[in-house]
PDB file of C-alpha atoms and ligand atoms in Angstrom:
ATOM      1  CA  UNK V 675       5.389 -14.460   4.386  1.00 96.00           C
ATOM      2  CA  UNK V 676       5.848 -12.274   1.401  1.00 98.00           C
ATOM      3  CA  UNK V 677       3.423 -10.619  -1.254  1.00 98.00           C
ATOM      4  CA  UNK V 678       3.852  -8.865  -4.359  1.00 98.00           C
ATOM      5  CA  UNK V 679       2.096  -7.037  -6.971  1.00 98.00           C
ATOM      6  CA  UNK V 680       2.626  -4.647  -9.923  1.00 98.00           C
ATOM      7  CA  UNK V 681       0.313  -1.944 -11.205  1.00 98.00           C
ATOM      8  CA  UNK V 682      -0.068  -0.158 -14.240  1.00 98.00           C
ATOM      9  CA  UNK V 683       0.347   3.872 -13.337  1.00 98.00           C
ATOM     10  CA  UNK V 684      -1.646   5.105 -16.414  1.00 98.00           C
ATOM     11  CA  UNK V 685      -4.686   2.849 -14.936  1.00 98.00           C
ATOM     12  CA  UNK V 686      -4.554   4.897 -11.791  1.00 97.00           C
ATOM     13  CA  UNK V 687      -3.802   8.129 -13.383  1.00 97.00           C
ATOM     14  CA  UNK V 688      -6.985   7.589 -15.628  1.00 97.00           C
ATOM     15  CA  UNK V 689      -8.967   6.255 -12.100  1.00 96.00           C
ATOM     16  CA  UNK V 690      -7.967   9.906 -10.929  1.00 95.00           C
ATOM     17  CA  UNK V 691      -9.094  11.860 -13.568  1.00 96.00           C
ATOM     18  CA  UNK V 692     -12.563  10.448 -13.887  1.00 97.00           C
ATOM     19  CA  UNK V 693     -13.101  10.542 -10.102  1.00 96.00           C
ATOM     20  CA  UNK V 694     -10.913  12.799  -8.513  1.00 93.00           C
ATOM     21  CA  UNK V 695      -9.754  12.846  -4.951  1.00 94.00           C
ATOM     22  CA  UNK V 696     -12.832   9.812  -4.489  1.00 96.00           C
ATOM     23  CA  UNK V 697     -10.728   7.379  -6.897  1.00 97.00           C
ATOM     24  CA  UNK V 698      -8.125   7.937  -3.913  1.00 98.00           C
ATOM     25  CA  UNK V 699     -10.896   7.545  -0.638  1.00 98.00           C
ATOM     26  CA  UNK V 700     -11.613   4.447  -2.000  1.00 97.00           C
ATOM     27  CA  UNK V 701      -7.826   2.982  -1.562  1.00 98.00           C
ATOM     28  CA  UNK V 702      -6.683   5.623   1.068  1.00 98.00           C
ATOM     29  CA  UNK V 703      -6.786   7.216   3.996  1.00 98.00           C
ATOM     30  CA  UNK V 704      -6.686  11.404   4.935  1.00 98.00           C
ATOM     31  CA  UNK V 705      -3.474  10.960   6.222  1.00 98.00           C
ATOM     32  CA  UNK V 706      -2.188   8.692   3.222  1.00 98.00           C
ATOM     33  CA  UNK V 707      -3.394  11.054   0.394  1.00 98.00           C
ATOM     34  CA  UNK V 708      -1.280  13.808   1.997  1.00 97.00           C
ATOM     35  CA  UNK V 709       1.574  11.543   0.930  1.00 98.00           C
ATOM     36  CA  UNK V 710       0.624  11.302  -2.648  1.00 97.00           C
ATOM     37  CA  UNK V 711       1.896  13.803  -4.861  1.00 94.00           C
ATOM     38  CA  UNK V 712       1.846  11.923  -7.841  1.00 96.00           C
ATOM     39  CA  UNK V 713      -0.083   8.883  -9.848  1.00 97.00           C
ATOM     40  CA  UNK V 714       3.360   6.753  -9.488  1.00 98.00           C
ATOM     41  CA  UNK V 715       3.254   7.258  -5.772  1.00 98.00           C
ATOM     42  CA  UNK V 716      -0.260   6.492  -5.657  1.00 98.00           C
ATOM     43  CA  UNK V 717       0.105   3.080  -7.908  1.00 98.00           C
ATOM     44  CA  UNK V 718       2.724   2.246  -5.366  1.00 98.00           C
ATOM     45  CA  UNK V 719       0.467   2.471  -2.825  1.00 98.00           C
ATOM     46  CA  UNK V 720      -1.893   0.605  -4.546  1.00 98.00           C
ATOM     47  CA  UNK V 721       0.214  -1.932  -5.373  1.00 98.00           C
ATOM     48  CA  UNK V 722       1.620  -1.615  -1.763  1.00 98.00           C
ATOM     49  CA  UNK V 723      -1.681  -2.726  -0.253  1.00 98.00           C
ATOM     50  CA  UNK V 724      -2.362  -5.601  -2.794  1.00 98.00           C
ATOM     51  CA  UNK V 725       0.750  -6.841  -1.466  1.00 98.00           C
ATOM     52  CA  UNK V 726       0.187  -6.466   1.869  1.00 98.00           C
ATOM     53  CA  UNK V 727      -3.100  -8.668   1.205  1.00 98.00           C
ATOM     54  CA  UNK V 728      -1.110 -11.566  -0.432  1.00 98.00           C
ATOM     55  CA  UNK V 729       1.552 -11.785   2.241  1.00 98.00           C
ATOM     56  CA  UNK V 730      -1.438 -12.776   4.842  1.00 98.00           C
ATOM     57  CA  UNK V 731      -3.118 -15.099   2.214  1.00 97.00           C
ATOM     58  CA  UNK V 732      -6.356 -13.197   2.069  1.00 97.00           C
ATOM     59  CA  UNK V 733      -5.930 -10.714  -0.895  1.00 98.00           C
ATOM     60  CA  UNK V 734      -8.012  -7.767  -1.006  1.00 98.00           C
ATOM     61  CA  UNK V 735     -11.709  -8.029   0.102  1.00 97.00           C
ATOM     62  CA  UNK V 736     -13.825  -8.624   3.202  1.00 95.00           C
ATOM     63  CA  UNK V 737     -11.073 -10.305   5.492  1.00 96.00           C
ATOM     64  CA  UNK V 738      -8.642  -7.311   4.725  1.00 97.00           C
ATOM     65  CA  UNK V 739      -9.998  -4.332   3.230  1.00 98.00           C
ATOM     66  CA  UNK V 740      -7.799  -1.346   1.788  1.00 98.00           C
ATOM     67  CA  UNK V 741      -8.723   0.751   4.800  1.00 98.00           C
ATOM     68  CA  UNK V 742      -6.954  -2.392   6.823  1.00 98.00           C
ATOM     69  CA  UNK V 743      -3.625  -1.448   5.738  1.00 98.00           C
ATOM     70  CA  UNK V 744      -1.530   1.803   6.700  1.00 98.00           C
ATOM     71  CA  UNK V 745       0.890   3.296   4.852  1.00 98.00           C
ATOM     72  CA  UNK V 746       3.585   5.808   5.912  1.00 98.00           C
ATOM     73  CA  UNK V 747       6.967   7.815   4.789  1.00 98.00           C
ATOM     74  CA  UNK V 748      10.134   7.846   7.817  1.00 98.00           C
ATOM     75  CA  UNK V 749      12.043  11.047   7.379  1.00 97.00           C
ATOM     76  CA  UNK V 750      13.869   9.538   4.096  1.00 98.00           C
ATOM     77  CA  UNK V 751      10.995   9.091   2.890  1.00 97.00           C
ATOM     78  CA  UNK V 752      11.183   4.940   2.628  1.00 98.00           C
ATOM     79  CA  UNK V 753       7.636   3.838   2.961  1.00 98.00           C
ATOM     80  CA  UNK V 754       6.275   1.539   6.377  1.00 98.00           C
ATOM     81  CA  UNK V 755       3.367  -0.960   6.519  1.00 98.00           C
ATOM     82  CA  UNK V 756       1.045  -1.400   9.087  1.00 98.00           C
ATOM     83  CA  UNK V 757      -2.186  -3.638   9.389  1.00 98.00           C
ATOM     84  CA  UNK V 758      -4.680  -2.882  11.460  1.00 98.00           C
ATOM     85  CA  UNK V 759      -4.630  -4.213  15.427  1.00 98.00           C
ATOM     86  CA  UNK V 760      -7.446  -6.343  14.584  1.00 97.00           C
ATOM     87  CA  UNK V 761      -5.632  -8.196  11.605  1.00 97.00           C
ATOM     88  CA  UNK V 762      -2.118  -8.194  13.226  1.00 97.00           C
ATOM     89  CA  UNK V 763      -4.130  -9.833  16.034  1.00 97.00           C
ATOM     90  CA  UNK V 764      -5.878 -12.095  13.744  1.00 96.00           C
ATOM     91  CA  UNK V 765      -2.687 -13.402  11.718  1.00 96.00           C
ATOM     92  CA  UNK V 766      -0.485 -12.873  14.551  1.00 97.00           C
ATOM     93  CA  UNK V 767       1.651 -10.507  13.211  1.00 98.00           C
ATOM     94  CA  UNK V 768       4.896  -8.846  14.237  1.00 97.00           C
ATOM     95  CA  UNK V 769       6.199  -6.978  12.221  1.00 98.00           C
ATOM     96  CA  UNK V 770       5.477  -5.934   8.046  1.00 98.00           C
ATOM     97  CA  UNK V 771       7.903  -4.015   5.634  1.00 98.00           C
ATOM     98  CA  UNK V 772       7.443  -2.342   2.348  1.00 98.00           C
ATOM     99  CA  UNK V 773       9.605  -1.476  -0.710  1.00 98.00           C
ATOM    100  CA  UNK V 774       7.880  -0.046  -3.424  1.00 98.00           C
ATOM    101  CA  UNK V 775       9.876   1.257  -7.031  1.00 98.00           C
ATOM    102  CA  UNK V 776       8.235   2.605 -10.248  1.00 98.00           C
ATOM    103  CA  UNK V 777       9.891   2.671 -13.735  1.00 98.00           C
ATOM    104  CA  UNK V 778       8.358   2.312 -17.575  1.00 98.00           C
ATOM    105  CA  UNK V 779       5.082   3.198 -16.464  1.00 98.00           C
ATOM    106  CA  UNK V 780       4.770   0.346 -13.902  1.00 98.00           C
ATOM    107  CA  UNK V 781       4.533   0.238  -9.835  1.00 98.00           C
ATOM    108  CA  UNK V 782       5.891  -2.295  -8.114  1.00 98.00           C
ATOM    109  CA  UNK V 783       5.571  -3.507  -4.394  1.00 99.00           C
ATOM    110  CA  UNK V 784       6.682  -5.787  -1.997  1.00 99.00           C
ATOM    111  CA  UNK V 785       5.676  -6.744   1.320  1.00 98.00           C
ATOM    112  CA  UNK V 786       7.089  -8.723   3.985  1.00 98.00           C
ATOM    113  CA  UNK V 787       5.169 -10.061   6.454  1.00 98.00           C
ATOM    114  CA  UNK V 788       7.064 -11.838  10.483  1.00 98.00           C
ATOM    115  CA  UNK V 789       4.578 -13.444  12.198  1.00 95.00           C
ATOM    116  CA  UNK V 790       5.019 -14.765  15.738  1.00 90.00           C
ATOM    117  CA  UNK V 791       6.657 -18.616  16.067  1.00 79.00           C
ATOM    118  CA  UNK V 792       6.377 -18.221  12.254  1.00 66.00           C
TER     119      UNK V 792
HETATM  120  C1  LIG N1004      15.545   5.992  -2.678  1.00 97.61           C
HETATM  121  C2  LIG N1004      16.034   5.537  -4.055  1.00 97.61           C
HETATM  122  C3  LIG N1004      16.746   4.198  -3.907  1.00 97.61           C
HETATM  123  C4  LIG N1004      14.837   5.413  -4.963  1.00 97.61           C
HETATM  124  O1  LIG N1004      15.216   4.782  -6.188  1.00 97.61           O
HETATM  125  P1  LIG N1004      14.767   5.310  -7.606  1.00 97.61           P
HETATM  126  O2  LIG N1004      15.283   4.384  -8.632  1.00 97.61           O
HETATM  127  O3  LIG N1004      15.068   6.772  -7.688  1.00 97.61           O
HETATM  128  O4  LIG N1004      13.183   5.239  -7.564  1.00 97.61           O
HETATM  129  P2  LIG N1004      12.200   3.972  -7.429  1.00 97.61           P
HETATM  130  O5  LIG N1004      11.069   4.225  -8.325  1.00 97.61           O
HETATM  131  O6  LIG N1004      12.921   2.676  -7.559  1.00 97.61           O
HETATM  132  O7  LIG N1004      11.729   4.075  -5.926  1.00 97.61           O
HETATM  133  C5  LIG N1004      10.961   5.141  -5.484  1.00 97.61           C
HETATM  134  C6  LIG N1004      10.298   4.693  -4.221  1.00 97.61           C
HETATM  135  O8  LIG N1004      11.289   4.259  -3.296  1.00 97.61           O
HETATM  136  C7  LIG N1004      10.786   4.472  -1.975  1.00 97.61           C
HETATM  137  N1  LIG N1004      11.813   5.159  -1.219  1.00 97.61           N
HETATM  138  C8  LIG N1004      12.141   6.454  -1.265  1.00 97.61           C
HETATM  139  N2  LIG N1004      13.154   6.711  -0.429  1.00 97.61           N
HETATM  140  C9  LIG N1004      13.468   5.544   0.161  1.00 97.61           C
HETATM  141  C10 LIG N1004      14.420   5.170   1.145  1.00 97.61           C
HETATM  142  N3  LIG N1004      15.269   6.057   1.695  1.00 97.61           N
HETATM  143  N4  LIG N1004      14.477   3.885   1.536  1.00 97.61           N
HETATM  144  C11 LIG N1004      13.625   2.984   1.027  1.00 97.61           C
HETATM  145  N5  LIG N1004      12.687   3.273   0.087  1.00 97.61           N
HETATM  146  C12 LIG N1004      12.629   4.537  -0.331  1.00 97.61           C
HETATM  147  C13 LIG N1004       9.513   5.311  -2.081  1.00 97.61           C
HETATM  148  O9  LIG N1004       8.396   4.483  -1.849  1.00 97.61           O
HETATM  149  C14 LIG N1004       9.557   5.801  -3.518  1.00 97.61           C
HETATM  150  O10 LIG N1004       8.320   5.937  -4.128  1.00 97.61           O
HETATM  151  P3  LIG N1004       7.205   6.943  -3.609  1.00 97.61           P
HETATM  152  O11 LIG N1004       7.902   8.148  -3.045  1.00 97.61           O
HETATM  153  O12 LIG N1004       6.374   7.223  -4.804  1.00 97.61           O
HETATM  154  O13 LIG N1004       6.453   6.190  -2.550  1.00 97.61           O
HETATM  155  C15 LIG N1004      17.020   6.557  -4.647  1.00 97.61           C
HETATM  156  O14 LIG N1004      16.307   7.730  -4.960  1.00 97.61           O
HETATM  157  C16 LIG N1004      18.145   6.870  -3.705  1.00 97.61           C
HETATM  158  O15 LIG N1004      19.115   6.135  -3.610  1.00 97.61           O
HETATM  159  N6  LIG N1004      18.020   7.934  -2.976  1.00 97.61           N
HETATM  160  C17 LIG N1004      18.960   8.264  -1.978  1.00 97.61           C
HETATM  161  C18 LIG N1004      20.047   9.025  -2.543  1.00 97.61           C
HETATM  162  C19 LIG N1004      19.585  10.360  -2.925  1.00 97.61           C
HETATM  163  O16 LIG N1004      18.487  10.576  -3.349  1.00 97.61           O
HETATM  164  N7  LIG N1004      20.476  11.303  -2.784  1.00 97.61           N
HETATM  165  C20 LIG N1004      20.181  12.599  -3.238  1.00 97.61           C
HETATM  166  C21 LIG N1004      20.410  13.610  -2.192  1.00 97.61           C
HETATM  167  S1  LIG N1004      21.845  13.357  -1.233  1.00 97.61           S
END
């Protein structure tokens, strides 16, 4: 199952300036904010998680919440996926990937989703 979705960085850089570090609480976690050193990254992330949402079916909203999905950076910095136990559980899932790339003022992300005896 895949998902995609594109995001306008100038939306998210505005988001940040009018609410500061709570424009990014409401999409992210402690541990994913350290990640974000710029808008782009953090459009990808958004974008990222939207994804993530459309590969299961449910898109963003009470069956998967932003705070559902995990993002994280290996050591060349290529970004991982993870859903929460209680969703993989739920959608029996194996495994998820990311790829995120920004250019012209857009963020773009997809998300690949195995699921078991998919
Ligand atoms: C990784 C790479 C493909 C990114 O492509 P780009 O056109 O510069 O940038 P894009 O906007 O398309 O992609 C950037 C996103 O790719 C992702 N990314 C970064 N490194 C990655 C990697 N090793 N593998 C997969 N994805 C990666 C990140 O999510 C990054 O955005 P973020 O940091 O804001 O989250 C490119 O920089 C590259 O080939 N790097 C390796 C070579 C290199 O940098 N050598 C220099 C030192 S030897």
């Amino acid at each position: 199952m895949i998902g995609i979705d594109i995001v306008v960085i100038d939306r998210i850089e505005k988001l940040i300036q009018k609410f500061g570090d709570k424009a990014l609480d409401r999409f992210l976690s402690f541990e994913e904010k350290q990640l974000v050193k710029s808008s782009s990254t953090a459009a990808g992330f958004w974008a990222a998680k939207e994804a993530a949402s459309k590969a299961i079916g449910t898109g963003i909203g009470a069956k998967c919440g932003f705070h559902d999905i995990k993002i994280s950076k290996d050591k060349n910095n290529a970004p991982k996926i993870k859903f929460k136990k209680a969703i993989r559980k739920k959608f029996k899932i194996k495994d998820s990937s990311l790829s995120i790339t920004h250019d012209g003022g857009f963020a773009i992300a997809v998300v690949a989703v195995e699921v078991k005896n998919g």
